[in-house]
CSV table of N, CA and C in Angstrom, one decimal:
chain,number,residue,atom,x,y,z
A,1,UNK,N,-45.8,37.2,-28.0
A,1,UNK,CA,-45.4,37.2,-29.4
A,1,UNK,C,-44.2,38.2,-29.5
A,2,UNK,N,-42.7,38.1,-30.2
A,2,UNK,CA,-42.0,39.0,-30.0
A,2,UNK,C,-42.4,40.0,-31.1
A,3,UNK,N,-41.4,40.8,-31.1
A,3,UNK,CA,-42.0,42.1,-32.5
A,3,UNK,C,-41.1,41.4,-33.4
A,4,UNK,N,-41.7,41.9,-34.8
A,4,UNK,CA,-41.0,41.7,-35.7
A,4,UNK,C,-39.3,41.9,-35.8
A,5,UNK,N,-39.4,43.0,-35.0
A,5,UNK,CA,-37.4,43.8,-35.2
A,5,UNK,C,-37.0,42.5,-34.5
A,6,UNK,N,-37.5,41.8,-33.4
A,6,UNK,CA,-36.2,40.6,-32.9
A,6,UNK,C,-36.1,39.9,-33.6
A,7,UNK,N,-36.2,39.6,-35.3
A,7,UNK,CA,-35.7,39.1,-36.4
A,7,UNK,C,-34.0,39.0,-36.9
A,8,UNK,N,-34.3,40.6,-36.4
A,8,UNK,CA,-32.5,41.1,-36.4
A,8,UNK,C,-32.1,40.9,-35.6
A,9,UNK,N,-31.8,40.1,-34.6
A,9,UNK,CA,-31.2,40.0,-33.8
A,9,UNK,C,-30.2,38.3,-34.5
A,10,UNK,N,-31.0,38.1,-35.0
A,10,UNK,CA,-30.9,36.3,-35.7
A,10,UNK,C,-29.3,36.7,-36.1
A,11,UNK,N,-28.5,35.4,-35.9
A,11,UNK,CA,-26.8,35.4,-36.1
A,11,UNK,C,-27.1,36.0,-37.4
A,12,UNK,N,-27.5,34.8,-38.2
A,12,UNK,CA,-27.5,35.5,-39.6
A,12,UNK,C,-27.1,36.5,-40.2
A,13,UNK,N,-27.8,37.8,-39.7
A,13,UNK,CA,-27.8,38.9,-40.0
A,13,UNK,C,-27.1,39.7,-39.3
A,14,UNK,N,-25.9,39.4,-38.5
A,14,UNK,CA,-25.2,39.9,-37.5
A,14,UNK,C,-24.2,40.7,-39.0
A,15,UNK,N,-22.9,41.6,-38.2
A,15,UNK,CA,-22.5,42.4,-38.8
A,15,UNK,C,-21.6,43.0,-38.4
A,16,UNK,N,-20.3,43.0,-38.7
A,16,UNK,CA,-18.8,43.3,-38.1
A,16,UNK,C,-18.7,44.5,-38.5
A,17,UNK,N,-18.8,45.2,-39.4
A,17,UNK,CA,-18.1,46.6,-40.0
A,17,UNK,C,-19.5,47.2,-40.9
A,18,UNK,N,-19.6,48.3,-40.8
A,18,UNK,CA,-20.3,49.4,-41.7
A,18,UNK,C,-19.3,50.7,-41.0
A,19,UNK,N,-19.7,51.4,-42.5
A,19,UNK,CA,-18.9,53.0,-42.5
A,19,UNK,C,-20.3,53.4,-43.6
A,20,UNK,N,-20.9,54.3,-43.0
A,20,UNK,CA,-21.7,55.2,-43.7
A,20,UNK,C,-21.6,56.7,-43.5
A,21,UNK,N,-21.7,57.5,-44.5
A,21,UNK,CA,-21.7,58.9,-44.6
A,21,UNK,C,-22.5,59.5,-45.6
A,22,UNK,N,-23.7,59.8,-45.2
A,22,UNK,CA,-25.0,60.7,-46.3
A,22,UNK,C,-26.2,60.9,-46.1
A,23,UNK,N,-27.1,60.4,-47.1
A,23,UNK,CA,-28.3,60.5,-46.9
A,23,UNK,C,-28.8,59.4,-46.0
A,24,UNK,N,-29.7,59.9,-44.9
A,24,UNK,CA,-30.2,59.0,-44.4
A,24,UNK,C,-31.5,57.8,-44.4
A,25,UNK,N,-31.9,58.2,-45.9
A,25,UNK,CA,-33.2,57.2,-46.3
A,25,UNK,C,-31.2,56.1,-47.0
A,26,UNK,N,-30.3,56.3,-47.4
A,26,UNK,CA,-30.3,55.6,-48.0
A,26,UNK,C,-29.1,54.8,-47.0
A,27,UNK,N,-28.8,55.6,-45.9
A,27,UNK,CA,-28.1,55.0,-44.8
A,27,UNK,C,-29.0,53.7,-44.0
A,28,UNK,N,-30.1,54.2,-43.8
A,28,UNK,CA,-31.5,53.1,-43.1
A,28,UNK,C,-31.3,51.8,-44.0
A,29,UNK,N,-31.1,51.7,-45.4
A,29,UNK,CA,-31.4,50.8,-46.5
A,29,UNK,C,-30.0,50.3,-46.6
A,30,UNK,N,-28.9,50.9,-46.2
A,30,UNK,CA,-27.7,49.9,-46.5
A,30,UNK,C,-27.6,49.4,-44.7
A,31,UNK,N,-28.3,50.0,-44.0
A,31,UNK,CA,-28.2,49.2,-42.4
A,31,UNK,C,-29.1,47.6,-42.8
A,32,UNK,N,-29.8,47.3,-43.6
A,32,UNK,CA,-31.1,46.8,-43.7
A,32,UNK,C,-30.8,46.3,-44.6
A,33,UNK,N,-29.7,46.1,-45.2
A,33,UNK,CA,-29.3,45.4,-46.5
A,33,UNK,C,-29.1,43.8,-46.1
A,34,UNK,N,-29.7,42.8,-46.9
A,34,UNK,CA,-29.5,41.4,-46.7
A,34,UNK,C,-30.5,40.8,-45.7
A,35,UNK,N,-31.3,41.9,-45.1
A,35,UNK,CA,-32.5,41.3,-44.3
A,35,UNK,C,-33.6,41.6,-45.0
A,36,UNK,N,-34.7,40.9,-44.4
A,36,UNK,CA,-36.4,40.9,-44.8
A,36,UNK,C,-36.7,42.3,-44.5
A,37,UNK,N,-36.1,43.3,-44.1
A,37,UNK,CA,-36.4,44.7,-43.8
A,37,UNK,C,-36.4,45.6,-44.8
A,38,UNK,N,-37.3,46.7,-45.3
A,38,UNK,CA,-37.3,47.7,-46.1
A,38,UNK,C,-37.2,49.0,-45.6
A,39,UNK,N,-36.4,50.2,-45.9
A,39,UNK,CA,-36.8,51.5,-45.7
A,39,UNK,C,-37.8,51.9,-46.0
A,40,UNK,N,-38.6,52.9,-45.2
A,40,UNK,CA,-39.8,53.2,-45.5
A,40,UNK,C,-39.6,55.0,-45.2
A,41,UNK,N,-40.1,55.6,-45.3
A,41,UNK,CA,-39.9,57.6,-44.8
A,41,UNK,C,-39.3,57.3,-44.0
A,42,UNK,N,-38.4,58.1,-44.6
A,42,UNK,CA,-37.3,59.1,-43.1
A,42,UNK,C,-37.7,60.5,-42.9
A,43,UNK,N,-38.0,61.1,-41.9
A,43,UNK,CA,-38.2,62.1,-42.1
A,43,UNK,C,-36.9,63.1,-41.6
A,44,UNK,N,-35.7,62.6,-42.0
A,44,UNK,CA,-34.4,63.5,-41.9
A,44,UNK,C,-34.2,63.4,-43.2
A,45,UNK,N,-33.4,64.5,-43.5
A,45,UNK,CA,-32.3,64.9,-45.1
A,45,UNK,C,-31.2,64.9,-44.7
A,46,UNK,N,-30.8,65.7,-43.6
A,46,UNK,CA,-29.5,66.1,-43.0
A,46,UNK,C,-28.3,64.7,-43.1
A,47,UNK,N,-27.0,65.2,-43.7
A,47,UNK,CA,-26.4,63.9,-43.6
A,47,UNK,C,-26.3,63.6,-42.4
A,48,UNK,N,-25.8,62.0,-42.6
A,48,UNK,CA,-25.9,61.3,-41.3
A,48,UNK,C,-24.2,60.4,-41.4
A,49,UNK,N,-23.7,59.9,-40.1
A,49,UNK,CA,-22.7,59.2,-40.4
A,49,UNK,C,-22.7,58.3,-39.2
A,50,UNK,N,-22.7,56.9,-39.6
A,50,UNK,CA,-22.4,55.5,-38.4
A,50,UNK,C,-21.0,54.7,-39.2
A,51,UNK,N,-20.7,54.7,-38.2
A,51,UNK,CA,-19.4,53.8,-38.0
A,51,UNK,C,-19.7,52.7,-36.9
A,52,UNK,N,-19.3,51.2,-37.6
A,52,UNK,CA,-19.3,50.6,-36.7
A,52,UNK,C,-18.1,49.4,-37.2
A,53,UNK,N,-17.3,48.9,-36.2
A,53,UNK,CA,-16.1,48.2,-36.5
A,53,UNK,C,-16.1,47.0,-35.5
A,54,UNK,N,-17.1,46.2,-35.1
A,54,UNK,CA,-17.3,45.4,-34.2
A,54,UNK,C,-18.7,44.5,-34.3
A,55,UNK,N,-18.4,43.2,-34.2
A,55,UNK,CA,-19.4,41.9,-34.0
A,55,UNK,C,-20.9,42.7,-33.5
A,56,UNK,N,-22.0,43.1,-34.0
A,56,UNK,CA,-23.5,43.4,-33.7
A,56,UNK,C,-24.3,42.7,-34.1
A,57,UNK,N,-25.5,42.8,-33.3
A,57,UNK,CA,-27.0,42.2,-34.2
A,57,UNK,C,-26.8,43.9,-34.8
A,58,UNK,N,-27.9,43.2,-36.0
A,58,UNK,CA,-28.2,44.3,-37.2
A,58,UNK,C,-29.1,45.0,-36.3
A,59,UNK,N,-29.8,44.2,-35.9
A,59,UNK,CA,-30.9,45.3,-34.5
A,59,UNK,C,-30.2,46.2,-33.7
A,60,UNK,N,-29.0,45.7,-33.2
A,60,UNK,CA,-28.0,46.8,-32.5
A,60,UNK,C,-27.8,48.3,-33.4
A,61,UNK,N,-27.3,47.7,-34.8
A,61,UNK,CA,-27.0,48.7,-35.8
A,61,UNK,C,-28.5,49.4,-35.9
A,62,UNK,N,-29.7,48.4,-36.1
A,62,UNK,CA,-30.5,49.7,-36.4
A,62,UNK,C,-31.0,50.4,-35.4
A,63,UNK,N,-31.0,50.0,-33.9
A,63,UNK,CA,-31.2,50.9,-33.0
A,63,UNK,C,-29.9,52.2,-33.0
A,64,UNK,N,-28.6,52.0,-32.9
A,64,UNK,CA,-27.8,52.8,-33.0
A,64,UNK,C,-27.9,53.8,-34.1
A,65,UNK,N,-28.3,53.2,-35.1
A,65,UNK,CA,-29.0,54.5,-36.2
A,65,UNK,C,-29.9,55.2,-35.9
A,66,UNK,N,-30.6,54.8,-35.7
A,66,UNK,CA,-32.4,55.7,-35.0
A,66,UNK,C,-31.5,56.3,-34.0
A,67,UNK,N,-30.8,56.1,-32.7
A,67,UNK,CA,-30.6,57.2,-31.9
A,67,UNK,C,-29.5,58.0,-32.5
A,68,UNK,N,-28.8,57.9,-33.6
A,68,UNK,CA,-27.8,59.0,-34.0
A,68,UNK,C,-28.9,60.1,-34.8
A,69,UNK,N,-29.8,59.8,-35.1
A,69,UNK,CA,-30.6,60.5,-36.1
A,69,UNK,C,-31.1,60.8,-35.7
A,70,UNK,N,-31.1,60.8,-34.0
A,70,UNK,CA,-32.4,61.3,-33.4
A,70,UNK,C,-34.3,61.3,-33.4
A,71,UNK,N,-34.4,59.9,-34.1
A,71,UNK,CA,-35.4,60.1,-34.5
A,71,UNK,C,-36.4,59.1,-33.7
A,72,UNK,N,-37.7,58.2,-34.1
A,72,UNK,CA,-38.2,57.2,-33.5
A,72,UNK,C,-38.5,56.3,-34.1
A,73,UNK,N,-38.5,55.3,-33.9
A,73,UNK,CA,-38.6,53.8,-35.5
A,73,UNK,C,-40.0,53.4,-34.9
A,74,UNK,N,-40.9,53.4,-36.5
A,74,UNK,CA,-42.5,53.1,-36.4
A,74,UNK,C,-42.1,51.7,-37.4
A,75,UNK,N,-42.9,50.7,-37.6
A,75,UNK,CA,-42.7,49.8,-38.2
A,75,UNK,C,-44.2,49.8,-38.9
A,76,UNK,N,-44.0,48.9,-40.4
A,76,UNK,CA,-45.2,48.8,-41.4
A,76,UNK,C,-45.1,47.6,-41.3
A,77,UNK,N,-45.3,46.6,-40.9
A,77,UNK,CA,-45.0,44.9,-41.1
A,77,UNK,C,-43.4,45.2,-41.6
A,78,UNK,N,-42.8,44.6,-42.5
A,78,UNK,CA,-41.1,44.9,-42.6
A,78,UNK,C,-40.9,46.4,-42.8
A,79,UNK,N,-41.7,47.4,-42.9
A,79,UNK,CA,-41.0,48.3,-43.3
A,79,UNK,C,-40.9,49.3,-42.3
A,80,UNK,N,-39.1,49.6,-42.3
A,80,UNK,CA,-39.1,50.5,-41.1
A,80,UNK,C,-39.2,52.6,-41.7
A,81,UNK,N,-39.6,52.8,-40.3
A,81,UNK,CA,-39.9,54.5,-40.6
A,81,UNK,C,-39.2,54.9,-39.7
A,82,UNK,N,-38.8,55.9,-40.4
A,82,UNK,CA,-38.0,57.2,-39.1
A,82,UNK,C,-38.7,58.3,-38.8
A,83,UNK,N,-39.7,58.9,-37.7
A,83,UNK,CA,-40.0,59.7,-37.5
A,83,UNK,C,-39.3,60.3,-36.6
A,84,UNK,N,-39.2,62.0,-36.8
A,84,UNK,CA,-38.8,62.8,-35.5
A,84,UNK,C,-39.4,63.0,-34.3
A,85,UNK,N,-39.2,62.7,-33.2
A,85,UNK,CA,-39.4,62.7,-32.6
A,85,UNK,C,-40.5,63.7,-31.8
């Protein structure tokens, strides 16, 4: 059975360009924007910044966020978490 996150991987939800710079509960939620996925705790404040200017799965985007943030993605059925590691 695959996990839920290979959802994002679906064309659908693919994604050419994001530019984010701030909070990162609200960076997780505009990565996650237009999918069945919700933000759930982050446990960072510190701003955060992703740039991306290139054809991805949204799953690319949200693993690339989790490793900029340093943190580790726990999942709730759709809802994703950022813990520190």
């Amino acid at each position: 059975c695959e996990h839920v996150s290979y959802l994002l991987n679906h064309e659908m939800y693919n994604i050419t360009e994001f530019n984010f710079t701030g909070d990162p509960t609200e960076g997780l939620t505009q990565v996650l924007a237009g999918t069945p996925f919700t933000a759930g705790i982050v446990d960072f404040t510190d701003s955060v910044t992703m740039k991306i200017n290139q054809k991805v799965s949204r799953r690319a985007a949200l693993m690339q966020y989790i490793a900029i943030l340093g943190g580790e993605i726990e999942y709730a059925g759709y809802q994703i978490i950022v813990v520190i590691k």
